[in-house]
Coordinates of C-alpha atoms in Angstrom, one line a residue:
Chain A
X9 CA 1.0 -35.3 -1.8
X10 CA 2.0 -32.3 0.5
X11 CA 5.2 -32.1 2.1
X12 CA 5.4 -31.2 5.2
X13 CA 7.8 -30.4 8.2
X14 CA 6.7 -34.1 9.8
X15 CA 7.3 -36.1 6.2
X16 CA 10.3 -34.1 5.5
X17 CA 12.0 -35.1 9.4
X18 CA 10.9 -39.3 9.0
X19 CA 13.7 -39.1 6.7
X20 CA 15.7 -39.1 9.6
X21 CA 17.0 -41.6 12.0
X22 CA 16.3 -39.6 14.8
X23 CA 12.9 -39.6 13.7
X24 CA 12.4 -43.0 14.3
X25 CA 13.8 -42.9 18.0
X26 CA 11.7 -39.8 18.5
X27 CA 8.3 -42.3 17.7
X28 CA 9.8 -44.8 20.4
X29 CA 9.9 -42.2 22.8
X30 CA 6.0 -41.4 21.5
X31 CA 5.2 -45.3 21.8
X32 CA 4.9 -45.3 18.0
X33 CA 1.9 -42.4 18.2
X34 CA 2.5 -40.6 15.2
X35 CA -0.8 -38.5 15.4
X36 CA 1.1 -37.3 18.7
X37 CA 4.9 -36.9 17.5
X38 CA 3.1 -34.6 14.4
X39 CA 1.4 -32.8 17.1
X40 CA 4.8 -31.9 18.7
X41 CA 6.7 -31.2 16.3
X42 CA 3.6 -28.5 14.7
X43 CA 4.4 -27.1 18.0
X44 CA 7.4 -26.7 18.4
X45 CA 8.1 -25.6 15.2
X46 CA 5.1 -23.5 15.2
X47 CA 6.3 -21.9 18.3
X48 CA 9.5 -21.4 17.3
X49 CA 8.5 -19.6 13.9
X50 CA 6.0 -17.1 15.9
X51 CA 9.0 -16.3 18.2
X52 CA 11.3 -15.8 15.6
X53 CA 9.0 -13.5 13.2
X54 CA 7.4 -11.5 16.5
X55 CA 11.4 -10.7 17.3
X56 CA 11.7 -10.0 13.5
X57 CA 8.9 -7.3 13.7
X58 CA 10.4 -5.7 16.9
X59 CA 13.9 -5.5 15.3
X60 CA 12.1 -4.0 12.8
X61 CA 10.5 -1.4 14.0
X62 CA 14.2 -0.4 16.0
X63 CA 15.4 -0.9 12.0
X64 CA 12.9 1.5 10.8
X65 CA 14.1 4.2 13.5
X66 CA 17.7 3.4 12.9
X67 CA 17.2 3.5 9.0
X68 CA 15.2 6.7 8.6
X69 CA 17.4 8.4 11.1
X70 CA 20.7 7.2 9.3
X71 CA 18.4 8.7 5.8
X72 CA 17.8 12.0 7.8
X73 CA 21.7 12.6 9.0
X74 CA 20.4 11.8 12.9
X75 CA 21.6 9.2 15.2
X76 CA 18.5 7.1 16.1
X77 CA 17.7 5.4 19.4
X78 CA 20.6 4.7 20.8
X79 CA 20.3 5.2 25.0
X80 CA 19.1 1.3 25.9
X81 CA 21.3 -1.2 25.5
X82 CA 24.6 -1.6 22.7
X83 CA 23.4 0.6 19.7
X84 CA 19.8 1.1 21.3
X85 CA 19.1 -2.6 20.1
X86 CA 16.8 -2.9 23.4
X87 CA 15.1 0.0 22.7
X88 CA 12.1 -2.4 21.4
X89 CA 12.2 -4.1 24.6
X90 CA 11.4 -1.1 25.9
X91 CA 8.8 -0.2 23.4
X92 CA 7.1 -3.7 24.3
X93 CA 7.2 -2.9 27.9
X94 CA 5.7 0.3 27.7
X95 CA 2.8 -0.7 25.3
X96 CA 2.2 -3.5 27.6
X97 CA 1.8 -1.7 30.4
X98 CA -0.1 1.2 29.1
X99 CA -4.1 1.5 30.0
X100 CA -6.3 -0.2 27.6
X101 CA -8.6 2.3 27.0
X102 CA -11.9 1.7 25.2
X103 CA -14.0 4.6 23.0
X104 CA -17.4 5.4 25.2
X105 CA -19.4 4.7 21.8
X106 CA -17.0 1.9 20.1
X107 CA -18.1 -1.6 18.7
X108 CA -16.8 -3.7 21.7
X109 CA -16.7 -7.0 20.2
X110 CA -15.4 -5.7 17.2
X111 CA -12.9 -3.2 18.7
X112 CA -11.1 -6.6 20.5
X113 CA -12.0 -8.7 17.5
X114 CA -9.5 -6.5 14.8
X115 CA -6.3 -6.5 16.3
X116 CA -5.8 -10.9 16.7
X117 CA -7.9 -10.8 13.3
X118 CA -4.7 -8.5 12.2
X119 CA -2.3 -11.0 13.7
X120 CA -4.0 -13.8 13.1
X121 CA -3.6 -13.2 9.2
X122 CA -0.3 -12.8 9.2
X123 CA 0.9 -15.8 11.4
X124 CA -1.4 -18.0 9.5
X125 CA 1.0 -17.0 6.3
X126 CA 4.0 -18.2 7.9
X127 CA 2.4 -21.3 7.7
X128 CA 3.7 -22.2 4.0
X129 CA 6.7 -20.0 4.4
X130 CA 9.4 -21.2 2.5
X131 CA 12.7 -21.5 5.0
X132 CA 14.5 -24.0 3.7
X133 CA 13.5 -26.6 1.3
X134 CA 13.0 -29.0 3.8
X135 CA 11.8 -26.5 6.7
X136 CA 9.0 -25.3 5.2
X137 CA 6.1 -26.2 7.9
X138 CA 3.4 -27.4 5.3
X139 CA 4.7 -27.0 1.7
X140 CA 0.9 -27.1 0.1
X141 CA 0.4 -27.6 -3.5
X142 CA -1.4 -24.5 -2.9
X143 CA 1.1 -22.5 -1.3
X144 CA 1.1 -19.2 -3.2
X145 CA -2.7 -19.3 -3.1
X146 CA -3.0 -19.7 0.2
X147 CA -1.0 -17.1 1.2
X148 CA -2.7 -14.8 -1.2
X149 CA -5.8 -16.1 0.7
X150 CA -5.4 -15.7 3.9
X151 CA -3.6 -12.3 4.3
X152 CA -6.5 -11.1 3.4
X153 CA -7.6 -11.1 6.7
X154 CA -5.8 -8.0 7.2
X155 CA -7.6 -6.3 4.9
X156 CA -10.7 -7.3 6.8
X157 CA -8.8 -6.1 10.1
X158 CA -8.1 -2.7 9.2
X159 CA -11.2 -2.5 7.9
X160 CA -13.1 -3.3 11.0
X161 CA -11.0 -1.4 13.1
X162 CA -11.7 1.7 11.5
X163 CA -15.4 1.0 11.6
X164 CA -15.2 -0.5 15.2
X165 CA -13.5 2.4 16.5
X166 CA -16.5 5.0 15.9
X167 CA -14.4 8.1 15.0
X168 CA -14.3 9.6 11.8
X169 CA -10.9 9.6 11.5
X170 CA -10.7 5.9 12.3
X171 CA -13.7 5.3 9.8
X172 CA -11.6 7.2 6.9
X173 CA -8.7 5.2 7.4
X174 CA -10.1 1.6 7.5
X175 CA -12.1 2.6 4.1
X176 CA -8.9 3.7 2.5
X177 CA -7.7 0.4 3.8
X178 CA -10.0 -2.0 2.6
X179 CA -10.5 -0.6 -1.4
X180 CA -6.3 0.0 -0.6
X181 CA -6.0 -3.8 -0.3
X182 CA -8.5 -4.9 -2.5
X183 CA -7.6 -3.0 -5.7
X184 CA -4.1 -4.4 -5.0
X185 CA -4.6 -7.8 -4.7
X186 CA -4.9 -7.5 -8.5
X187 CA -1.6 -6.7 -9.7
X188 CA -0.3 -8.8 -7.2
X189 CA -2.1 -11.8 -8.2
X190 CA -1.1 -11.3 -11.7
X191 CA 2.1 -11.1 -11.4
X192 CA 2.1 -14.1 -8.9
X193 CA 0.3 -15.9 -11.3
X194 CA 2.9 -15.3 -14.1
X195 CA 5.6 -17.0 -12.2
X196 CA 3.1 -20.0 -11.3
X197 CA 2.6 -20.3 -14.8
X198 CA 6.6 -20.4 -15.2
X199 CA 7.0 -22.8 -12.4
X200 CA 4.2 -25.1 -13.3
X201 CA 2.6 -25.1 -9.7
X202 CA 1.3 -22.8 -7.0
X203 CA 3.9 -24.5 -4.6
X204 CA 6.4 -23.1 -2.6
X205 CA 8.7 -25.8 -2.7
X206 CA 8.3 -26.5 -6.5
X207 CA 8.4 -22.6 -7.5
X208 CA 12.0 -22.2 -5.1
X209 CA 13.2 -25.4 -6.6
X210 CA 13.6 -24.5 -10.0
X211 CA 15.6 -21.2 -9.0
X212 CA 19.0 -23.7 -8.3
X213 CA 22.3 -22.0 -9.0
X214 CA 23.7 -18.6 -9.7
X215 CA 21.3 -15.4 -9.4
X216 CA 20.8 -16.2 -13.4
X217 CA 19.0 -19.1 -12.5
X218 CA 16.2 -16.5 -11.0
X219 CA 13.1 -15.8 -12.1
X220 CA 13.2 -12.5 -11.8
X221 CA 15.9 -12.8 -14.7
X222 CA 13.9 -15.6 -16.6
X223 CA 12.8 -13.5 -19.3
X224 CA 12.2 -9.6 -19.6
X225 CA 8.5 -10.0 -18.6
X226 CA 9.5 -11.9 -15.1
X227 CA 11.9 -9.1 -14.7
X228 CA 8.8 -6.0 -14.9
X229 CA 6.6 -8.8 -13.0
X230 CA 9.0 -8.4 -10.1
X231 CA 8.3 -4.9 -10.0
X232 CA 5.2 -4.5 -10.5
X233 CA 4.9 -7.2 -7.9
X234 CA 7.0 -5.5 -5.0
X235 CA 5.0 -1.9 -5.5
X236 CA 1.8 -3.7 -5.1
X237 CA 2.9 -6.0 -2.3
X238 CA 4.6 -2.3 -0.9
X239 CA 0.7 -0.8 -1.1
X240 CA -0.8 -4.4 0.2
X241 CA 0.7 -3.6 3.6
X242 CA -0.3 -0.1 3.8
X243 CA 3.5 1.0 3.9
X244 CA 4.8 4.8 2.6
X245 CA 4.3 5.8 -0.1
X246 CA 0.9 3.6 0.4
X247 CA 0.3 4.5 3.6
X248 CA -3.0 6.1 3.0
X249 CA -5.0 4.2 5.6
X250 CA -2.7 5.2 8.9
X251 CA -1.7 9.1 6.5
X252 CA -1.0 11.0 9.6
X253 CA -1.0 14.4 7.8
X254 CA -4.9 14.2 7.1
X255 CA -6.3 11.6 9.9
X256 CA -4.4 12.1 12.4
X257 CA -3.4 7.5 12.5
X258 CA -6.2 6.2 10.3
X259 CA -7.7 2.9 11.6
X260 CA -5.7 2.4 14.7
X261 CA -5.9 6.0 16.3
X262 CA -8.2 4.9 19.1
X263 CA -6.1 1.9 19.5
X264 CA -3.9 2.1 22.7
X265 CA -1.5 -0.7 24.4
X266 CA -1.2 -3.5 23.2
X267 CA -4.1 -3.8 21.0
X268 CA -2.2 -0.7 19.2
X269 CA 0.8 -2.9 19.3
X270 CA -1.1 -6.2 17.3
X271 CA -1.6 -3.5 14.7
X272 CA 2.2 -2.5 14.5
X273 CA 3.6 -5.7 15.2
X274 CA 1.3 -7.5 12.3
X275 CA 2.3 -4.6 9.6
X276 CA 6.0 -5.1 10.9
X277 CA 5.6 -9.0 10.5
X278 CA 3.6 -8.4 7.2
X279 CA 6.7 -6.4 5.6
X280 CA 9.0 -9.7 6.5
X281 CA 6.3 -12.2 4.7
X282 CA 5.9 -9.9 1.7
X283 CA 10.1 -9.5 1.4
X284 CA 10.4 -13.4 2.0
X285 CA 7.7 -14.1 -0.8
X286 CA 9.1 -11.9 -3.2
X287 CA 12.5 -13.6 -2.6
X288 CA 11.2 -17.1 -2.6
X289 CA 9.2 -16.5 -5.9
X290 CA 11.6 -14.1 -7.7
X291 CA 15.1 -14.0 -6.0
X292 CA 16.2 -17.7 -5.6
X293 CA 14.8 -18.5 -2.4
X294 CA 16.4 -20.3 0.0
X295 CA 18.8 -22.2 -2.7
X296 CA 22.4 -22.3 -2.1
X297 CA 24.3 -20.7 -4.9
X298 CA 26.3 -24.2 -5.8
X299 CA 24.1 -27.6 -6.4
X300 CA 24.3 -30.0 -3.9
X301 CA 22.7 -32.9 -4.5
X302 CA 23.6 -34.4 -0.8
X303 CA 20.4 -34.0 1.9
X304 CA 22.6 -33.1 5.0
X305 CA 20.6 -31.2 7.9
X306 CA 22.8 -28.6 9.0
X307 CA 22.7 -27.4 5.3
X308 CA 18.7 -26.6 6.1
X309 CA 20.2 -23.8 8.7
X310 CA 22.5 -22.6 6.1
X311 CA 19.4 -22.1 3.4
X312 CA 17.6 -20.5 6.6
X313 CA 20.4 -18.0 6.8
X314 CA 20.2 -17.2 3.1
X315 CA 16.6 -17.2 2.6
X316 CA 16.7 -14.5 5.8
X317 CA 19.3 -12.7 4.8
X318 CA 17.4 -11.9 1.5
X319 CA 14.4 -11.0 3.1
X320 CA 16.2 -8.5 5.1
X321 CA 18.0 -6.8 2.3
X322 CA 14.2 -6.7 0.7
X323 CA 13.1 -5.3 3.8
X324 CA 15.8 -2.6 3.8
X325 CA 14.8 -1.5 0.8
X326 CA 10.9 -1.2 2.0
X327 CA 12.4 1.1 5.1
X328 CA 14.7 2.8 2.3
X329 CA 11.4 3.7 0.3
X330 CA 9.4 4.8 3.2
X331 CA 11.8 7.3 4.3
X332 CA 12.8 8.4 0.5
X333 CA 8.9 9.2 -1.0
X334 CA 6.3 11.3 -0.7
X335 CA 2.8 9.9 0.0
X336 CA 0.6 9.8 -2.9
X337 CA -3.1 11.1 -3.0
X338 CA -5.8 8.4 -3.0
X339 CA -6.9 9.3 -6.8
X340 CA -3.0 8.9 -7.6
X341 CA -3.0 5.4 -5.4
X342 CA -6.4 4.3 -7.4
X343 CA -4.9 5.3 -10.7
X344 CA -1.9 3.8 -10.4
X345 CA -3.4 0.4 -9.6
X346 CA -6.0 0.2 -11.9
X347 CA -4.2 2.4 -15.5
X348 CA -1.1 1.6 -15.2
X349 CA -0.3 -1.8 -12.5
X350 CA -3.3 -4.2 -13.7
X351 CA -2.9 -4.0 -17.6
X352 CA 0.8 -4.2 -16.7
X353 CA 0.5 -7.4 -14.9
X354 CA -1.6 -8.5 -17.7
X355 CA 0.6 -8.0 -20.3
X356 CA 3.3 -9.7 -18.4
X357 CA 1.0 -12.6 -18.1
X358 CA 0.0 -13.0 -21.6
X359 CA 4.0 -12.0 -22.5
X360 CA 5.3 -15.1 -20.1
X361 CA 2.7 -17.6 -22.0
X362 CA 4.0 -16.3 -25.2
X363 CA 7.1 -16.8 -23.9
X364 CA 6.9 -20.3 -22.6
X365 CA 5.4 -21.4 -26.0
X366 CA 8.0 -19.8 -28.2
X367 CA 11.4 -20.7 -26.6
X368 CA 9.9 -23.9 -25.1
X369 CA 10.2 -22.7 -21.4
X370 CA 13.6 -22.1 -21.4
X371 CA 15.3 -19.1 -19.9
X372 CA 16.8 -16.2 -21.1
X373 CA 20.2 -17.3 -19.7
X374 CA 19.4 -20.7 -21.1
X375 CA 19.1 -19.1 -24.7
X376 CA 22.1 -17.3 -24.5
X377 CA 24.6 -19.5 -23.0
X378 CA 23.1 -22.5 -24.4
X379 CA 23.0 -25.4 -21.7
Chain B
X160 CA -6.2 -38.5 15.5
X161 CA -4.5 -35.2 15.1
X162 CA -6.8 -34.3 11.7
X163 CA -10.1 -35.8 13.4
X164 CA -9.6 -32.8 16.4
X165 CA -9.0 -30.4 13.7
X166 CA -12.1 -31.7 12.0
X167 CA -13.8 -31.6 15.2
X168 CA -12.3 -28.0 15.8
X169 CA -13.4 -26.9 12.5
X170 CA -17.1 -28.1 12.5
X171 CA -17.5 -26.9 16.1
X172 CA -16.4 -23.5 14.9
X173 CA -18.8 -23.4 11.7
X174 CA -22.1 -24.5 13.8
X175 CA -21.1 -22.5 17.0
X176 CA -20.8 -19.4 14.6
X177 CA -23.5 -20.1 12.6
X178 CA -25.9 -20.0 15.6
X179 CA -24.2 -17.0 16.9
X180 CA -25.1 -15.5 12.9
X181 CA -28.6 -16.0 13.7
X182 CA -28.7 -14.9 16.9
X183 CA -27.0 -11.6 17.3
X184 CA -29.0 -8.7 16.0
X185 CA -26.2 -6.2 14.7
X186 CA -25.5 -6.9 11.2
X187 CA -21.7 -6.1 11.2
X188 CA -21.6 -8.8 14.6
X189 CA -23.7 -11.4 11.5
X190 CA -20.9 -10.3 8.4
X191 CA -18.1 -11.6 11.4
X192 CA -19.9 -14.3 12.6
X193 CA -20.3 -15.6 8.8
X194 CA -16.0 -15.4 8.5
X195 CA -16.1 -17.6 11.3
X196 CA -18.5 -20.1 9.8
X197 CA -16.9 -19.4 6.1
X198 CA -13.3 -20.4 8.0
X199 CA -14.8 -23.7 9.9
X200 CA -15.8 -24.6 6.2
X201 CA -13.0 -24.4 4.7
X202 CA -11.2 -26.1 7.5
X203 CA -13.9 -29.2 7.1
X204 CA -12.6 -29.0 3.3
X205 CA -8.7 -29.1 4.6
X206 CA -9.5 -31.5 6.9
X207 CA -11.1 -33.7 4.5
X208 CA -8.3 -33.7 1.7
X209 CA -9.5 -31.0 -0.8
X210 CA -7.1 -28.6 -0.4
X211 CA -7.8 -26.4 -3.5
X212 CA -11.1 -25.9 -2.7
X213 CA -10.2 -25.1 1.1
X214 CA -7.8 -22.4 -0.7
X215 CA -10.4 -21.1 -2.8
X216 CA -13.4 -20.8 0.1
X217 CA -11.0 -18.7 2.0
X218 CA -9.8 -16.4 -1.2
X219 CA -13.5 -16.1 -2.3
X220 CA -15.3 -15.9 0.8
X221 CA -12.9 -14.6 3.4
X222 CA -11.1 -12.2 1.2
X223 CA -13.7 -10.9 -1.3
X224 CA -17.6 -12.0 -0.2
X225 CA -16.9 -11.1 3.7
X226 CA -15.5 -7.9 2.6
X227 CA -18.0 -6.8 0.2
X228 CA -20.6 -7.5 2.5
X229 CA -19.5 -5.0 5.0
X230 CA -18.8 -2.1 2.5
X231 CA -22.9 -2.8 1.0
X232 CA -23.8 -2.7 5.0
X233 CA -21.8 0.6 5.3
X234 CA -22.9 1.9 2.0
X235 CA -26.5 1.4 2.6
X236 CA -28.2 4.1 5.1
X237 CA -29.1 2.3 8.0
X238 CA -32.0 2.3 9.8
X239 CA -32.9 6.0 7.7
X240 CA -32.8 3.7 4.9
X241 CA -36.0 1.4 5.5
X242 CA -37.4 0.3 1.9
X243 CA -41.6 0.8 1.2
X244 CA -41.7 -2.6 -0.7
X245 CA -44.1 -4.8 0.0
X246 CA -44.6 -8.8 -0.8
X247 CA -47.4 -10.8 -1.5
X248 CA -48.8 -11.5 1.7
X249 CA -48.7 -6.9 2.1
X250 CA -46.1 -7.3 4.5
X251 CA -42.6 -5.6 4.6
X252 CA -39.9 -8.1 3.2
X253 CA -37.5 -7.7 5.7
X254 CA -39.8 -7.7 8.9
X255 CA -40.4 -11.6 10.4
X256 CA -43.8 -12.5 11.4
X257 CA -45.8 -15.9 11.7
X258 CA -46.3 -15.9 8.4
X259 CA -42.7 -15.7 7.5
X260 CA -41.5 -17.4 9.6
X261 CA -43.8 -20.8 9.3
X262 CA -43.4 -20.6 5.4
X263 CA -39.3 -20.6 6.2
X264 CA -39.5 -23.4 8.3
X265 CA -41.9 -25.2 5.9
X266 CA -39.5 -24.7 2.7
X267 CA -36.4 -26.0 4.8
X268 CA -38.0 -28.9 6.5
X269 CA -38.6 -30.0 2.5
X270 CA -35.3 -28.7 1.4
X271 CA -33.2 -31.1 4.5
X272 CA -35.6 -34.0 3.9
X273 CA -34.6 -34.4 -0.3
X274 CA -31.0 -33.4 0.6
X275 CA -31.2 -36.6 3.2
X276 CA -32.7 -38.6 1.0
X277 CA -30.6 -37.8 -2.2
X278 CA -27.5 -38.0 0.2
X279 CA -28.2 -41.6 2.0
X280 CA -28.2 -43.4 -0.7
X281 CA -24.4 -42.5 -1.1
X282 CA -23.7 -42.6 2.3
X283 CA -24.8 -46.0 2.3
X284 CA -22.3 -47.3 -0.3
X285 CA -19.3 -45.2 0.2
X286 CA -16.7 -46.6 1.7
X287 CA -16.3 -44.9 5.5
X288 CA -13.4 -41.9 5.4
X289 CA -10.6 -43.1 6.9
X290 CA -8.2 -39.9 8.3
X291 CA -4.3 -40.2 8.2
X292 CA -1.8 -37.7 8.7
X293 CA -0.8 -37.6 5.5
X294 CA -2.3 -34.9 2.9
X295 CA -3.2 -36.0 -0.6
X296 CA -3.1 -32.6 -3.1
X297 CA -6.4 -32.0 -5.7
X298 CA -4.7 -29.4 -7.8
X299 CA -3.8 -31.1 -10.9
X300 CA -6.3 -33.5 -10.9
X301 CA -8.7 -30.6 -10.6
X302 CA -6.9 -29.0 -13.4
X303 CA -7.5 -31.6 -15.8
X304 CA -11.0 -32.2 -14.9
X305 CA -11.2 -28.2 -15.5
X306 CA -9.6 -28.1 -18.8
X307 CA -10.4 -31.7 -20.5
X308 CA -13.4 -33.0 -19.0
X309 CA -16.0 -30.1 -18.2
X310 CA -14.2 -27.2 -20.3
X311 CA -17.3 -26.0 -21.6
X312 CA -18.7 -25.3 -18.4
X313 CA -15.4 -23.3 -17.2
X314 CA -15.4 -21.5 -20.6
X315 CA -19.4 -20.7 -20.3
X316 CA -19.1 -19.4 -16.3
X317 CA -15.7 -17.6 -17.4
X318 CA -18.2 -15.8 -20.0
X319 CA -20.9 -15.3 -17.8
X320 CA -18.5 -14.0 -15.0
X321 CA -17.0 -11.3 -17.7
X322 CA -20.8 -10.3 -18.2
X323 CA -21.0 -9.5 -14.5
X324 CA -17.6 -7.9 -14.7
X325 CA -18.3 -5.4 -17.8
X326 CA -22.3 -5.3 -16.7
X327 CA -21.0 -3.6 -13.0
X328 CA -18.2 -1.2 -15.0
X329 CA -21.4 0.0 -16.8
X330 CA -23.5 0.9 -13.9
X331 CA -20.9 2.4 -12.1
X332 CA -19.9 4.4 -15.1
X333 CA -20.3 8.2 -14.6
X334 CA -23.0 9.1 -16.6
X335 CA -21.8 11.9 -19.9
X336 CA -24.7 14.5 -19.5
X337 CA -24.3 15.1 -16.0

């Protein structure tokens, strides 16, 4: 049985007050609430990947000793209002010799595959819009679509440059899924089910309670988890597809407007999903650091907070890479994922096995301290 | 009601594509229009209570099959690229004539009338799907199925997919004398 958003509310009384309103539809009440919450979550995460992009400005120039935007609005903080406007308004231009179809197709396909992430993301532990017993695979799954994106952008666009860059793209995210899935899949194995809600429940407690400190394989797992999710999003020092130095944007140069935006605003939104998986499967999730047994709504907003707040720390550190290393060459980015990442997350998989055998599943905090 | 428009949603998008896959003549339009008919399968699957298997259409297809596709369409030289073989019938494989196209239509005329008839007989006795709002999860029933009941058959396609795996590392291998 999935949980869901709908299940987790007819708890509630208000639930039941809400049907009356309905006239005891429940097909329609579900409908609404999907909605709502739906369109809440897509307006949340599409103001996430503005303020990210003013964070990425602010960031780099705070790493680079300058001041940043800082002319619109308290701090600059409108500047991505202004950024919106502009792309908005800008002409949509379209290549002479481009793939029409395709060339409107690969920006929502870009979007499209990261909204339909958010789907099993992991707010609270009753927030969650559709916690699937297939959460972690699904996500896997469906960003993959952005793989496909960038990849038919380039081809779409008919420049060379373009072509380059969605190539790099494609093998980029493809070779990376690899690692990725490994080290997922090492934690599943942990949790005992692909879950969001049942990997994030087990995390209760103090950071010890983490997996990312379960045992010392967990703790490499994290790792090599975070560098291949850094690469699965095309961001520095993975940013091979887009490597301004050699091809000029990669896939999105011929992209203008909007359409260019969907591009930016769906890696932007991508970088919040990656952080917020890599908190919800290694970093505790949305737990509160105390156990509290009682189910008491507003403590759902305070696990929002938390889970958020996590992400954005993770997503501080993504901005703090970018702006800290060099890019790497595409041999270097193909070595690294196939020498050194995949046997890595390999042995981390067998290693958590071994480990779950030997000391019965218990953690490394559990062996030492002895509760 | 709600998962019966989804179905609806789903199915519309799998034919509407499909037809669209048989129509359009550029093969990158085809490797899109087949996402859209892989997606409006793996939405019947949602819709229909096997979530797993929705999951892994989407992983497989979508994020690997899709994909591949496209790289063996850019890979291969296009039109410069037009291959001498010839069939039976002294024809070039690729092209469509009469021919073709009446032995096609024969074979899946044959193929949809055993599928109905092996199918009806089920359909008769099963008991009508009833939709509800409520999602029932496959996963660990398909897990023990996997790993008690037909284990030999994941072990053997484990195998064979490891052939394929190591068989591909050793044609794309750089060759030592060259």
């Amino acid at each position: 049985m999935n949980q869901t958003i709908v299940s987790y509310l007819s708890k509630y009384e208000f639930y039941k007050t809400l049907l009356g309103l309905f006239g005891g539809n429940e097909s329609l009440l579900a409908f609404v609430i999907y909605l709502i919450v739906a369109l809440i979550i897509i307006g949340f995460c599409a103001t996430v990947g503005g303020l990210g992009t003013f964070a990425e400005r602010k960031i780099s120039a705070d790493l680079q000793a300058r001041i940043g935007p800082n002319r619109v609005g308290p701090y600059g903080l409108l500047q991505m209002l202004a950024d919106g406007i502009k792309l908005i308004t800008k002409e949509d231009i379209m290549p002479y010799a481009a793939d029409k179809f395709l060339f409107y197709l690969a920006p929502l396909l870009a979007l499209v595959g990261v909204f339909a992430t958010l789907a099993v993301f992991p707010w609270s532990s009753g927030f969650a819009m559709s916690d699937l017993n297939v959460g972690v695979f699904y996500l896997v799954a469906i960003s993959s679509l952005v793989g496909l994106a960038v990849f038919l952008g380039g081809y779409s666009s008919n420049s060379k440059w373009s072509m380059l860059g969605g190539m790099r793209g494609a093998s980029q995210i493809i070779s990376y899924e690899i690692p990725v899935t490994l080290s997922i899949l090492a934690i599943v194995l942990l949790a005992g089910g692909m879950g969001f809600g049942t990997i994030v429940a087990q995390q209760k407690g103090l950071p010890f309670n983490w997996f990312i400190f379960h045992n010392p394989f967990t703790f490499i797992a994290f790792f090599v988890f975070f560098t291949g999710a850094l690469a699965e999003t095309n961001r520095a020092p993975f940013d091979l597809p887009e490597a301004e130095s050699e091809l000029v944007s990669g896939y999105n140069t011929e992209y203008t407007g909007m359409r260019f935006g969907f591009f930016a605003l769906a890696e932007y939104i991508e970088v919040f999903v990656v952080s917020g998986v890599a908190v919800a499967l290694f970093l505790g999730g949305s737990n509160l650091p105390v156990n509290i047994e009682v189910d008491f709504l507003p403590l759902q907003f305070v696990e929002v907070i938390i889970f958020v707040t996590k992400a954005a720390l993770l997503y501080y550190v993504v901005i703090w890479i970018r702006w800290t290393l060099p890019r790497l060459r595409v041999d270097q980015l193909m070595s690294i994922c196939w020498k050194y990442l995949t046997p890595i997350a390999i042995f981390n998989l067998v290693g958590c096995a071994i480990w779950m055998v030997a000391f019965n599943g218990k953690s490394l905090a559990e062996l030492i301290f002895g509760h | 009601m709600f998962v019966q428009i989804l179905f609806g949603l789903s199915a519309l998008l799998t034919v509407g594509c499909a037809i669209a896959l048989a129509a359009t003549k550029n093969i990158m339009h085809s490797c899109v229009f087949l996402l859209g008919t892989l997606l409006g399968v793996a939405g019947l699957y949602a819709t229909l209570g096997a979530d797993f298997v929705a999951t892994a259409q989407i992983m497989v297809y979508v994020g690997g099959v899709v994909i591949l596709m496209l790289f063996a369409v850019m890979l291969t030289g296009g039109k410069d690229f037009v291959s001498k073989a010839q069939n039976l019938l002294g024809l070039a494989p690729t092209m469509g004539n009469k021919w073709t196209y009446s032995l096609a239509g024969l074979v899946s005329l044959v193929f949809i009338l055993t599928n109905v008839k092996l199918i009806s007989s089920i359909v008769k006795t099963a008991p009508a799907k009833t939709f509800t709002n409520e999602m029932p999860s496959t996963v660990s029933q398909l897990g023990h199925l996997l790993i008690k009941d037909h284990v030999l058959a994941f072990e053997l396609s484990s195998v064979l997919l490891l052939g394929a795996l190591i068989g591909a590392a050793i044609i794309a291998r750089p060759k030592k004398n060259q």
